[in-house]
Short mmCIF file of C-alpha atoms and ligand atoms in Angstrom, two decimals:
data_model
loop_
_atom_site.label_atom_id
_atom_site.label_comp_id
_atom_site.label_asym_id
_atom_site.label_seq_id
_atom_site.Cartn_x
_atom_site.Cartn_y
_atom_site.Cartn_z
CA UNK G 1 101.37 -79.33 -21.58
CA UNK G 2 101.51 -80.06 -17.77
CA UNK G 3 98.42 -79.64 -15.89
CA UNK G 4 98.49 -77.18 -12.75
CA UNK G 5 98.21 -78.42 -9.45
CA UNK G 6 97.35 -75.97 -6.72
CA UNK G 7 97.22 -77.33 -3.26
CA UNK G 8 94.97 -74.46 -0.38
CA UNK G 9 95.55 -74.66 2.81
CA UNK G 10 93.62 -71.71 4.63
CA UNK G 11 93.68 -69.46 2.01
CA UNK G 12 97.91 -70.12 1.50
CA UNK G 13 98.37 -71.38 -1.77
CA UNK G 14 101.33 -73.65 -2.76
CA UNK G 15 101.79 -75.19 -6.62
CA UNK G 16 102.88 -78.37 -6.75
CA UNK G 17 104.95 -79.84 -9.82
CA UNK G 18 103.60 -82.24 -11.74
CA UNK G 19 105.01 -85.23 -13.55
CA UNK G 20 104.12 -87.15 -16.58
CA UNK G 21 105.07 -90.81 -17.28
CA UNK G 22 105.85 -91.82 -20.34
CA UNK G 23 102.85 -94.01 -20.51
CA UNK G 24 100.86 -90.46 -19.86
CA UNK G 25 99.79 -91.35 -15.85
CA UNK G 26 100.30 -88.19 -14.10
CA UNK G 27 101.32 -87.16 -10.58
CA UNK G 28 101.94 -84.54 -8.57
CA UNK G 29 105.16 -83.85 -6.59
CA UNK G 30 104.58 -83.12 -2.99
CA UNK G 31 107.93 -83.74 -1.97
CA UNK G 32 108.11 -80.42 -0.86
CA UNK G 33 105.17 -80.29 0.96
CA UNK G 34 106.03 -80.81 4.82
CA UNK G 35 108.74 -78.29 4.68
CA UNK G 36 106.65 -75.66 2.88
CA UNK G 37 103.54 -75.94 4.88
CA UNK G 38 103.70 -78.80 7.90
CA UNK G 39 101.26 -80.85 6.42
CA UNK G 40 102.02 -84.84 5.27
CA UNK G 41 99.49 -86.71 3.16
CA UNK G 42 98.12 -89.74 4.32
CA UNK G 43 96.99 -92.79 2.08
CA UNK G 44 96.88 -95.97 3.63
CA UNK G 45 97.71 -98.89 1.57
CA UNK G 46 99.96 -96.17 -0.62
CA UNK G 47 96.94 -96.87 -3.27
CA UNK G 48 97.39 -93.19 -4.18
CA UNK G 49 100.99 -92.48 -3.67
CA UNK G 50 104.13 -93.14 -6.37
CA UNK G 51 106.82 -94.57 -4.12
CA UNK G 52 109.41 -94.37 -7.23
CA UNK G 53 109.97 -93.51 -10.62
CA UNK G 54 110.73 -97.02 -12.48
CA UNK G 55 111.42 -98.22 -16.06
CA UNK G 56 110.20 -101.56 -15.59
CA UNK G 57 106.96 -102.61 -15.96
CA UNK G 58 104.00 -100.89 -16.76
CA UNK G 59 100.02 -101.37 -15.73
CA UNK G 60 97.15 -100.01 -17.03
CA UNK G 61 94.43 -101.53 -14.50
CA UNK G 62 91.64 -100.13 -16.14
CA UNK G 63 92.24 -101.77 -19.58
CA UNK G 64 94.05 -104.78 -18.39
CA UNK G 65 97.56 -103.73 -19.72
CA UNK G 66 100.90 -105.36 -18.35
CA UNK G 67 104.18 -104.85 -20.39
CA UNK G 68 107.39 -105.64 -19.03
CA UNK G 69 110.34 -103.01 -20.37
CA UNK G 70 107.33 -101.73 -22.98
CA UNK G 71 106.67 -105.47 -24.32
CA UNK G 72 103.22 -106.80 -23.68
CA UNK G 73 102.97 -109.80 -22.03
CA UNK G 74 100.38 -111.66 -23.89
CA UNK G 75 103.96 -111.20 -26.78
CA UNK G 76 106.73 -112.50 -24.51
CA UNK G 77 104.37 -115.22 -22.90
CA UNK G 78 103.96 -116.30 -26.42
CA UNK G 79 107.45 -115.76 -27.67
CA UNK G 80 109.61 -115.71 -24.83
CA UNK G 81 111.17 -117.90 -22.24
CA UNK G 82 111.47 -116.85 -18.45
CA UNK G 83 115.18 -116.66 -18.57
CA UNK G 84 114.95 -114.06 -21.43
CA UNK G 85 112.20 -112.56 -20.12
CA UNK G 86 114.49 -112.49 -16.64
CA UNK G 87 117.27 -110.84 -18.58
CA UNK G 88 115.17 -108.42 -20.21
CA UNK G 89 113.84 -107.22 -17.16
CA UNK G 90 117.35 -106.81 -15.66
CA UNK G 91 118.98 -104.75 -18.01
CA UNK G 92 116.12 -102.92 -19.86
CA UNK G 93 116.33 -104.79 -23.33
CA UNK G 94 116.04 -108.41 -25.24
CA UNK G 95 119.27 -109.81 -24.84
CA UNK G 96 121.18 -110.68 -28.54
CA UNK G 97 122.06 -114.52 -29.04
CA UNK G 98 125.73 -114.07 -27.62
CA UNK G 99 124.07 -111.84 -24.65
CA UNK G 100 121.66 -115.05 -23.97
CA UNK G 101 124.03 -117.72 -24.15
CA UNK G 102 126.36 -115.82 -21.84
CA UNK G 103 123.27 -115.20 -19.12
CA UNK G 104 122.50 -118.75 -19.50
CA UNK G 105 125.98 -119.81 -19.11
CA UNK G 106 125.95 -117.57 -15.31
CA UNK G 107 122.81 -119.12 -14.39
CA UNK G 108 124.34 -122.60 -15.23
CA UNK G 109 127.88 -121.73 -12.99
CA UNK G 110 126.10 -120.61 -9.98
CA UNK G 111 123.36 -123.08 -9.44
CA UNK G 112 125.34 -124.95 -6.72
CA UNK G 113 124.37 -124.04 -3.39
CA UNK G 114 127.87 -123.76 -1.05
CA UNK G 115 127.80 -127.59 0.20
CA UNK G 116 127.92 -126.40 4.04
CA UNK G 117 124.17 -124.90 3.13
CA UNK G 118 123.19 -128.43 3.96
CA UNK G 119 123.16 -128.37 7.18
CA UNK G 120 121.63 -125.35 7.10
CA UNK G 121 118.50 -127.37 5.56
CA UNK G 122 119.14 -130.24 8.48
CA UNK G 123 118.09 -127.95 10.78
CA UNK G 124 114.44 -126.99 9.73
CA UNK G 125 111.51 -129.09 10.88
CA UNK G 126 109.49 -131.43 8.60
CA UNK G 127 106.63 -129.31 9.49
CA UNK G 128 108.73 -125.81 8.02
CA UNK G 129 106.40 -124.01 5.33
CA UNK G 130 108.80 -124.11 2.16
CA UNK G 131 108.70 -120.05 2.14
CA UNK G 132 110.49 -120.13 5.75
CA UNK G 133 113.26 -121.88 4.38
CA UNK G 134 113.49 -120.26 1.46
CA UNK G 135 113.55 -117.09 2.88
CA UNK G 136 115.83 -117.70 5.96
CA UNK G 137 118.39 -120.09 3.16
CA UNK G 138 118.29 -116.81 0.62
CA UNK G 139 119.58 -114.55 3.59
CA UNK G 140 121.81 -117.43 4.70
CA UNK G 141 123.71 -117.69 0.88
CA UNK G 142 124.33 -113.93 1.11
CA UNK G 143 126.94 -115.07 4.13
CA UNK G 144 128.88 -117.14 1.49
CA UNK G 145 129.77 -114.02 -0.40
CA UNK G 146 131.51 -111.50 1.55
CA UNK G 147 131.61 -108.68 -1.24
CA UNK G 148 128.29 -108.69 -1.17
CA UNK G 149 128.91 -106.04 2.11
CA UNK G 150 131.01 -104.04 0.01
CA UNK G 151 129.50 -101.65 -1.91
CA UNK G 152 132.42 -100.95 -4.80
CA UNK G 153 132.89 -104.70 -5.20
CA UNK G 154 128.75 -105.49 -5.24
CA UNK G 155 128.38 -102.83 -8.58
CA UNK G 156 131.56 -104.71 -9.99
CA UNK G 157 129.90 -108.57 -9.08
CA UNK G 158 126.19 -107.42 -9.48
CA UNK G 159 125.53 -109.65 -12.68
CA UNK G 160 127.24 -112.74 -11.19
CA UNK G 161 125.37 -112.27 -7.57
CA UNK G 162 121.79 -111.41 -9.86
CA UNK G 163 122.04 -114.69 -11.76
CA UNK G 164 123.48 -116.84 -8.24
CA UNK G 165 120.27 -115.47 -6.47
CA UNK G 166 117.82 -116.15 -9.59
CA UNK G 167 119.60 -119.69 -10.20
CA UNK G 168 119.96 -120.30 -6.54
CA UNK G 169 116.77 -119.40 -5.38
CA UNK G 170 115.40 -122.55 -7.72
CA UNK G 171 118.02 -124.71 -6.17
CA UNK G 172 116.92 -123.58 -2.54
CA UNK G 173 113.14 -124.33 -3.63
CA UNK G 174 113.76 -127.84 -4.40
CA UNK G 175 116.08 -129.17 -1.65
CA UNK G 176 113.12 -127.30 0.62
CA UNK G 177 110.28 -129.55 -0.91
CA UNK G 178 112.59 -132.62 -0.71
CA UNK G 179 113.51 -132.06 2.99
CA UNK G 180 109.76 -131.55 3.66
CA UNK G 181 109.42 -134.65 1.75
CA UNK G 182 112.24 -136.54 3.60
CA UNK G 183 113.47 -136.91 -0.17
CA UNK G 184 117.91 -136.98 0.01
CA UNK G 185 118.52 -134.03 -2.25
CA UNK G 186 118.97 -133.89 -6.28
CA UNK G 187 121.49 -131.78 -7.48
CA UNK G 188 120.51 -129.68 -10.86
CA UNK G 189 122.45 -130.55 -13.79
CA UNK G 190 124.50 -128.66 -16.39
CA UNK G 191 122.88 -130.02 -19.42
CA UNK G 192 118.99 -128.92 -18.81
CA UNK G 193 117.30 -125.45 -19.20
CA UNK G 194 116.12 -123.50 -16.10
CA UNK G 195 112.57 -124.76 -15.64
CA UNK G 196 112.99 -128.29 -16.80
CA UNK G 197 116.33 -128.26 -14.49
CA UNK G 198 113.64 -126.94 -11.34
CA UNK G 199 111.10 -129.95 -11.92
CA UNK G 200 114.30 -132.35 -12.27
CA UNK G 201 116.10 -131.47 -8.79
CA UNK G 202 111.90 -131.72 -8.08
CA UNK G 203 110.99 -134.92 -9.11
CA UNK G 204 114.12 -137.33 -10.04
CA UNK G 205 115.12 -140.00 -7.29
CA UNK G 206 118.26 -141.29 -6.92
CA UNK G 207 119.16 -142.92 -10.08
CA UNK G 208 116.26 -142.52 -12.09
CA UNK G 209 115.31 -139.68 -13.79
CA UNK G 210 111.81 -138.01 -13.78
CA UNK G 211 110.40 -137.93 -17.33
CA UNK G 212 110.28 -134.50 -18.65
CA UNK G 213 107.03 -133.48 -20.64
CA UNK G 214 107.89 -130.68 -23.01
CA UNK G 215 104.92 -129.33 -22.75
CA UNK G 216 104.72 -129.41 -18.41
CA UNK G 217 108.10 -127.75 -18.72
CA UNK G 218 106.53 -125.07 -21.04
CA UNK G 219 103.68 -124.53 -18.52
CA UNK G 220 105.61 -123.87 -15.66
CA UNK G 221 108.17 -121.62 -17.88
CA UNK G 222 105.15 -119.52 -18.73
CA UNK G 223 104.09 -119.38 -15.10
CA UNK G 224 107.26 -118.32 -14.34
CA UNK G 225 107.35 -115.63 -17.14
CA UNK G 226 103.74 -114.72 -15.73
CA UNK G 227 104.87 -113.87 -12.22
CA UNK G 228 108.00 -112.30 -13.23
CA UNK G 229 107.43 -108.68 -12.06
CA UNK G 230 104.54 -106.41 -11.41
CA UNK G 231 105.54 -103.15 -10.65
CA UNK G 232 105.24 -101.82 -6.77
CA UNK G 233 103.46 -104.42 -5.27
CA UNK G 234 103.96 -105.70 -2.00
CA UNK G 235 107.26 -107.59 -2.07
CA UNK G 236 108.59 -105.02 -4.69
CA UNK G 237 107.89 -102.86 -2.66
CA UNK G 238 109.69 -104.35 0.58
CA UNK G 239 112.90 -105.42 -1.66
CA UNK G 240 113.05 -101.60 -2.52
CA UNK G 241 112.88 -100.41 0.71
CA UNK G 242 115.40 -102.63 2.32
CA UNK G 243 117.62 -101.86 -0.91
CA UNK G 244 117.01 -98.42 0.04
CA UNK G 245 118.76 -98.77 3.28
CA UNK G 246 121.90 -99.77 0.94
CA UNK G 247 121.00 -103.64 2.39
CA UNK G 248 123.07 -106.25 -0.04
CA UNK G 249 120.96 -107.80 -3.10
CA UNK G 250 119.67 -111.27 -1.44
CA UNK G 251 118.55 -109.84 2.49
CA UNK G 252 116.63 -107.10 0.02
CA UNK G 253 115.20 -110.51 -1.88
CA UNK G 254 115.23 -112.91 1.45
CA UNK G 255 112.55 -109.65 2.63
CA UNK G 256 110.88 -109.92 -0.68
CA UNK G 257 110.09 -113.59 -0.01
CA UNK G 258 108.63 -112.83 3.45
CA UNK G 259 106.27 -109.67 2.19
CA UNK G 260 105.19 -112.04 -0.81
CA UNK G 261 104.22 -115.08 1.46
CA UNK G 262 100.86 -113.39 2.95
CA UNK G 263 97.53 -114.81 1.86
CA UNK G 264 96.77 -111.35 0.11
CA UNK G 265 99.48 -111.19 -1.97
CA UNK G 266 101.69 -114.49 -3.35
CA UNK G 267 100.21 -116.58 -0.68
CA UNK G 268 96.37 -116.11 -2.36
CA UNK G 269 97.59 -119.13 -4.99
CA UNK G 270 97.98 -121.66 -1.53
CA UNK G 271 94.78 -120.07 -0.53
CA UNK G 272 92.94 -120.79 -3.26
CA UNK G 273 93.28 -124.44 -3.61
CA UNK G 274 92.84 -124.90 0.01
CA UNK G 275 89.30 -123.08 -0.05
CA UNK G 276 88.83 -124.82 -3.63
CA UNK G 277 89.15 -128.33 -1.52
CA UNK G 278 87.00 -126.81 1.24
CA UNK G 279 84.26 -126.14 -1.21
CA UNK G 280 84.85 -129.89 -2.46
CA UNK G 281 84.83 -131.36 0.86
CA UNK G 282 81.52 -129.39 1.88
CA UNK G 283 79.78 -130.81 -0.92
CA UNK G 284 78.94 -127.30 -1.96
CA UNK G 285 79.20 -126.14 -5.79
CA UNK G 286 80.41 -122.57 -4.39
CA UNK G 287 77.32 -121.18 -4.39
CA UNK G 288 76.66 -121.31 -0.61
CA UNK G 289 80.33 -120.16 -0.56
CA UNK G 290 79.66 -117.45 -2.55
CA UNK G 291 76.84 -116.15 -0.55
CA UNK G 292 78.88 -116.08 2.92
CA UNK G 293 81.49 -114.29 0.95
CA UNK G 294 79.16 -111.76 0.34
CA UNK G 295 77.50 -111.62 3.25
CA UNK G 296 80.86 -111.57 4.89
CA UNK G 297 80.46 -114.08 6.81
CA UNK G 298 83.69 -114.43 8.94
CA UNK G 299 85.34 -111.81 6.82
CA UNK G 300 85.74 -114.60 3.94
CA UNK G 301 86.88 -113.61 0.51
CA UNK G 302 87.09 -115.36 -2.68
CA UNK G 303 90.22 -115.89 -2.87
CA UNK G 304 91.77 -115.42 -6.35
CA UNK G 305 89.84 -112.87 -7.34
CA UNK G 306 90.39 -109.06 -7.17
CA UNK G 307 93.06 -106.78 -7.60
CA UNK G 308 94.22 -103.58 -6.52
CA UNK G 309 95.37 -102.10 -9.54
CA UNK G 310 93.43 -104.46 -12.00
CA UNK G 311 89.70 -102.83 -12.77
CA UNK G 312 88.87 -105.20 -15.29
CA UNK G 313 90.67 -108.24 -16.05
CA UNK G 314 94.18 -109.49 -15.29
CA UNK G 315 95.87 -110.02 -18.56
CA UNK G 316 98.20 -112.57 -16.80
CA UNK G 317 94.69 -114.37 -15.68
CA UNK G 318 93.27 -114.79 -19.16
CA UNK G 319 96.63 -116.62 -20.35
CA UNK G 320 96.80 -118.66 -17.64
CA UNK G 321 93.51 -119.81 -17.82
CA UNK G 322 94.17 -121.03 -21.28
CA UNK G 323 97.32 -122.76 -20.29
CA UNK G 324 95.34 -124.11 -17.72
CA UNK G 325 93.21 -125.92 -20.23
CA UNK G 326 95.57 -127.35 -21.83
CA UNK G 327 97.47 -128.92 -19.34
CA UNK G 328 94.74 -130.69 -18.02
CA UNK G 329 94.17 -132.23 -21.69
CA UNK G 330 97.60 -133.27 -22.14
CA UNK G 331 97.67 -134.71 -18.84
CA UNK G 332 94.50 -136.37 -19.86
CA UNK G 333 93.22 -134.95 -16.48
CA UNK G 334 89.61 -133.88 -15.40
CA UNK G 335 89.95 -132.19 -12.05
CA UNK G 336 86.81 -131.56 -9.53
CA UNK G 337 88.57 -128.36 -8.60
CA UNK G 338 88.71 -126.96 -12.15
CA UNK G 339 85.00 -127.49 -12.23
CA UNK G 340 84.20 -125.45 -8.71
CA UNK G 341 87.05 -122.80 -9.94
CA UNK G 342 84.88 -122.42 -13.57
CA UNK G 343 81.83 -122.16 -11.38
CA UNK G 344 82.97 -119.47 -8.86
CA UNK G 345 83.94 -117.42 -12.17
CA UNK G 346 80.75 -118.05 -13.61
CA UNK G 347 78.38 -117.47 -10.93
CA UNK G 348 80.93 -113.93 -9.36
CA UNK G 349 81.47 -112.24 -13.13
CA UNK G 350 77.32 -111.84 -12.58
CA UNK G 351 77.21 -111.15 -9.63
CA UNK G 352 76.31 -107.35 -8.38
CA UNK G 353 78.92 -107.82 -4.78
CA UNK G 354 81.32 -108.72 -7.58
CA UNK G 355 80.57 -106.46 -10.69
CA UNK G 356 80.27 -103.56 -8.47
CA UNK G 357 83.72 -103.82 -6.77
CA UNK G 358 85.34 -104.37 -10.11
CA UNK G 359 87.06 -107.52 -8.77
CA UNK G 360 88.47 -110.20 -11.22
CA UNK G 361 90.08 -113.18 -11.64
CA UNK G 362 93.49 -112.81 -10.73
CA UNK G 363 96.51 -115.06 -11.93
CA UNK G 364 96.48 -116.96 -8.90
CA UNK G 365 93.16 -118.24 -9.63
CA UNK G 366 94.00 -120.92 -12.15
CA UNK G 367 97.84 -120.80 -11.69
CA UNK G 368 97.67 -123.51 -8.65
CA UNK G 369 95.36 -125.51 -10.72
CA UNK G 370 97.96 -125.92 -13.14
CA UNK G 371 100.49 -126.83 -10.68
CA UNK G 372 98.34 -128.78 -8.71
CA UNK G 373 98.16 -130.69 -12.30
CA UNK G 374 101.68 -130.92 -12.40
CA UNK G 375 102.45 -132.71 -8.70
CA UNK G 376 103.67 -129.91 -7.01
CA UNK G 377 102.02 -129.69 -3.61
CA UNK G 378 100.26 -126.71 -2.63
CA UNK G 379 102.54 -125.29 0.18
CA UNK G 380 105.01 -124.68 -2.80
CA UNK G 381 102.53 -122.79 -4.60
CA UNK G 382 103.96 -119.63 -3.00
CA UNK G 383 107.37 -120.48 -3.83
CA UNK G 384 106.49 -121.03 -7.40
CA UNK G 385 105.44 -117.39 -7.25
CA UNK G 386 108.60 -116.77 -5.83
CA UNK G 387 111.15 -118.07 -8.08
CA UNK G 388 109.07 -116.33 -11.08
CA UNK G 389 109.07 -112.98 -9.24
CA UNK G 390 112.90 -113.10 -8.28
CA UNK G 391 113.84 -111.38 -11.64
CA UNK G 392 111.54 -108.77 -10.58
CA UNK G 393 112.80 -108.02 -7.62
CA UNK G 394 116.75 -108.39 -8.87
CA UNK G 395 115.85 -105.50 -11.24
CA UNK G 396 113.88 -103.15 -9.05
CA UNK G 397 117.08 -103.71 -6.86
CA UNK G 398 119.50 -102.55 -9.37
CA UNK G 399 117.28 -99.49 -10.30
CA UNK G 400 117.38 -98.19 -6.65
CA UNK G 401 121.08 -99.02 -6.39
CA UNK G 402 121.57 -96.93 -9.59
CA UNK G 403 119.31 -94.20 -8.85
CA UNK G 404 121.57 -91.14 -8.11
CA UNK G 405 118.29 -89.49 -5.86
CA UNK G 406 117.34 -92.67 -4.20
CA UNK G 407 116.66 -91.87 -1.00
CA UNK G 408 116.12 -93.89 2.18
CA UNK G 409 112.42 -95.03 2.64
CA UNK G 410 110.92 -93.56 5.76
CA UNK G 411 107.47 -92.60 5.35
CA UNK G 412 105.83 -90.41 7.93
CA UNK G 413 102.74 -91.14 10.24
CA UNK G 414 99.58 -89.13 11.66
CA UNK G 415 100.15 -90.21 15.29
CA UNK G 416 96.87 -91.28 17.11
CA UNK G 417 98.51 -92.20 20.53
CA UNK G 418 98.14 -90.27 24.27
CA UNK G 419 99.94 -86.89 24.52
CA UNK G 420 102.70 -86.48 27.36
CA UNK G 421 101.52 -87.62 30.21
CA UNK G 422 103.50 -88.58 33.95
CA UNK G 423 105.07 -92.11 34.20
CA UNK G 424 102.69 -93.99 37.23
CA UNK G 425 104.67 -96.30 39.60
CA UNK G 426 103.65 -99.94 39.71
CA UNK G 427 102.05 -99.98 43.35
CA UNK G 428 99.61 -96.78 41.72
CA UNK G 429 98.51 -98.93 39.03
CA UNK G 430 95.05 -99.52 38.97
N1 CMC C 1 86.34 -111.48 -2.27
C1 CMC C 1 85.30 -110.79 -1.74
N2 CMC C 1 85.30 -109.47 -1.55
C2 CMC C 1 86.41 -108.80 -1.89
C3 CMC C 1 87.53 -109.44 -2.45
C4 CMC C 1 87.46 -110.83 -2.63
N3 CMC C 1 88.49 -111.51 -3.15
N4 CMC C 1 88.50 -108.53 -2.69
C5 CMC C 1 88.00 -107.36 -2.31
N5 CMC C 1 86.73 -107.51 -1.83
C6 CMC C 1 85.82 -106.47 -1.36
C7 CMC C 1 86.20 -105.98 0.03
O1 CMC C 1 85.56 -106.73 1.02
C8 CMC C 1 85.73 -104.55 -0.03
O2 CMC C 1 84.31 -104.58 0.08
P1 CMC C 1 83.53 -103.39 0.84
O3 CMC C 1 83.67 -102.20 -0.05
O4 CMC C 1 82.12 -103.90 0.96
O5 CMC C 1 84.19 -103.22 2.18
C9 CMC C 1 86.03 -104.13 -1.48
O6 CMC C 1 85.99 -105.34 -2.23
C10 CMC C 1 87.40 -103.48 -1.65
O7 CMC C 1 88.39 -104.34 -1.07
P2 CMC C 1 89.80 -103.88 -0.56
O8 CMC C 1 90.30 -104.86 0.44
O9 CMC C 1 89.73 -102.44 -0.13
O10 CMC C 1 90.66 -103.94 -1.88
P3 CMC C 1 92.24 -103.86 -1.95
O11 CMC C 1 92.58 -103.19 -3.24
O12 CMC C 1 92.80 -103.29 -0.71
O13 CMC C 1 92.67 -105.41 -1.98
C11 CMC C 1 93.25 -107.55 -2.72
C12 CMC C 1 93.15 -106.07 -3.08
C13 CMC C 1 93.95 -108.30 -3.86
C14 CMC C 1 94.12 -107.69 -1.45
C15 CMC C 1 91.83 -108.12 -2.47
O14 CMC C 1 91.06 -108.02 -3.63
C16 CMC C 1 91.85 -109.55 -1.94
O15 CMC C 1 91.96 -109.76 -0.74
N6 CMC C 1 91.74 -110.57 -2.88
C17 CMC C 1 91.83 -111.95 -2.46
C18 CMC C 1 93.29 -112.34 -2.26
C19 CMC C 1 93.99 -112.51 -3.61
O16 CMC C 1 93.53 -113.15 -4.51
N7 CMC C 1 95.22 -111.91 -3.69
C20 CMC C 1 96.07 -112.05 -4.86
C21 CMC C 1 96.26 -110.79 -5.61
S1 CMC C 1 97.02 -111.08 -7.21
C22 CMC C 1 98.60 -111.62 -6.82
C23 CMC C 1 99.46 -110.51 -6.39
O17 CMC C 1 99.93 -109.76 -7.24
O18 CMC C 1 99.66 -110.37 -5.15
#
């Protein structure tokens, strides 16, 4: 039975309706509440407040619990591959064999960006960060499909633009390294799977092929699989508001890419390697580190670790970890990074400043180990994230587009600013 939720305001009293997921998290619907009694609610950060109702993913930060359409992901990181995972997270459930093939198939035919997008890349500095480009060159694609615009015609093409944008954005992400690189472009190729296709358009030169380890490829699937949606965080968040403004499928995304590229958010797996080489450089082990993050000493935070919604581990963290491991062995690589990363855990998990603010290893604690590992540099850590998120973000789109209440986001504000007050001509300036 529903709980009762009775909101008093000076003695006026107004019930709210409540709402149960089907997980059993409960909320209260103040949707009504400005025009019933004036007031708004304010929550900064939104860590309070259910933007949406979504059939997506589910957390449980106390316990650690991340299931994508009711699957946990410890299950499809073991059994799955990011491309099903992508499609299951798109339409709501494991695609059959035929289903597969045919998704597969649509990644496959729109992997080529439109061959005018080249000089599109010509004109970015060698100094562009990789997430520039790919955000500006996501937005810039949309251009090449005009029924995009049109709403009738973007229902009727939505899986064809959902798998161009997830193929694409792979395609965008290795012609950005290669520019950076001053590499000529590799174009993917019919004949290899998504991820091993990625590290090909990566790492081949002209002519000769890059060799593809089997179990590399699997590692960066999984990471892919990993990052591929997370409920309303921040980039979710952004794709579904510009979606909400009826904005076409890749500006929503090219947004997405932008929100996600912050050190807080996607941008913490750059971070961490670059204050994992800091700590190197310094000679430190992290333990002076450790103490200026706690005294707060510039407002310095171990980066990788906490969580907003995560209270006690990150499920994604503990499997990555693991993976992490193992690509180092098969690489037959011992990295002085690894060691400082294994210490930070070590020494923080103990630590009161740590145990008392419930923070965690997150996944991008280990994740740019791995890829570190693998060659990729670290300014396309972020992008990594990226291209495994883009699935997310494709379905959270498609849920606003198809939900009949969806509204326009426009949250209010508590304004702090002067009251009305006379306009002063320049010569009465003080
Ligand atoms: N290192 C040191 N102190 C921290 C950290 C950290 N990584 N994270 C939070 N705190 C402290 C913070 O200083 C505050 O302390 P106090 O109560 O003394 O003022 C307290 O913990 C609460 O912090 P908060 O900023 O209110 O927490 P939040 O929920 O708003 O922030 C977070 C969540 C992920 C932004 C934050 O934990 C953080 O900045 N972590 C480092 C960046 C990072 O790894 N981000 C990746 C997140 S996982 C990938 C993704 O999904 O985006």
């Amino acid at each position: 039975m529903n709980k009762k939720v009775e909101l008093n305001i000076d003695g006026k009293v107004l019930e709210l309706p409540t709402i149960t997921g089907s997980e059993g998290e409960e909320g209260m619907d103040i949707s009504a509440l400005r025009s019933k009694t004036g007031f708004i609610t304010l929550d900064p950060g939104y860590g309070n407040t259910g933007s949406c109702k979504s059939a997506i993913t589910f957390i449980d930060g106390e316990k650690g619990i991340l299931r994508y359409r009711g699957y946990d992901i410890a299950e499809l990181a073991e059994k799955s591959s990011f491309v099903e995972t992508a499609y299951l997270l798109i339409y709501g459930e494991l695609p059959t064999a035929t289903e597969l093939a045919e998704f597969s198939t649509l990644l496959t035919e729109n992997q080529m960006l439109h061959e005018s997008m080249r000089f599109h890349f010509e004109g970015f500095p060698h100094t562009a960060h990789p997430m520039a480009i790919l955000s500006a060159m996501i937005n810039a694609a949309s251009s090449y499909y005009p029924d995009l615009a049109s709403g009738d015609n973007r229902e009727m093409n939505f899986p064809h633009h959902a798998a161009r944008l997830i193929s694409q954005i792979r395609t965008i992400a290795a012609f950005a390294y290669r520019k950076a690189h001053d590499l000529p472009p590799i174009y993917p190729r019919s004949t290899l799977d998504y991820t091993a296709n990625f590290l090909h358009m990566m790492f081949s030169q002209p002519g000769e092929d890059c060799e593809l380890n089997p179990e590399i490829v699997k590692a960066l699937d999984l990471i892919f699989l990993l990052h591929a949606d997370h409920e309303q965080n921040c980039s979710t968040s952004t794709v579904r508001t510009v979606a909400s403004s009826r904005a076409n499928l890749f500006a929503s995304a090219s947004a997405g890419v932008c929100a996600l590229w912050g050190p807080l958010h996607g941008g913490a797996n750059q971070a961490v390697l670059e204050m994992l080489e800091e700590i190197h450089q310094e000679g430190d082990d992290g333990t002076k580190f450790l103490t200026e993050v706690k005294n707060k000493v510039g407002n310095r935070r171990l980066m990788g670790f906490g969580h907003r919604v995560y209270k006690s581990f990150d499920p994604r963290a503990v499997i990555i970890k693991q993976q992490c491991d193992k690509v180092l062995a098969q690489l037959h690589k011992s990295d002085p990074l690894l060691e400082i990363a294994k210490k930070l855990e070590e020494i923080a998990l103990n630590d009161e400043y740590f145990i008392a603010r419930k923070l965690y290893p997150n996944v991008d604690f280990y994740s740019g180990i791995i890829m570190r590992a693998i060659g990729i540099p670290t300014d396309m850590f972020t992008v990594m994230f990226a291209i495994g998120r883009m699935p997310g973000w494709v379905a959270n789109y498609k849920e606003v587009m198809e939900d009949t209440d969806s509204r326009i986001v426009r949250p209010r504000q508590i304004y702090t600013g002067a009251t009305l007050r006379p306009f002063v001509p320049l010569d009465k300036r003080a």
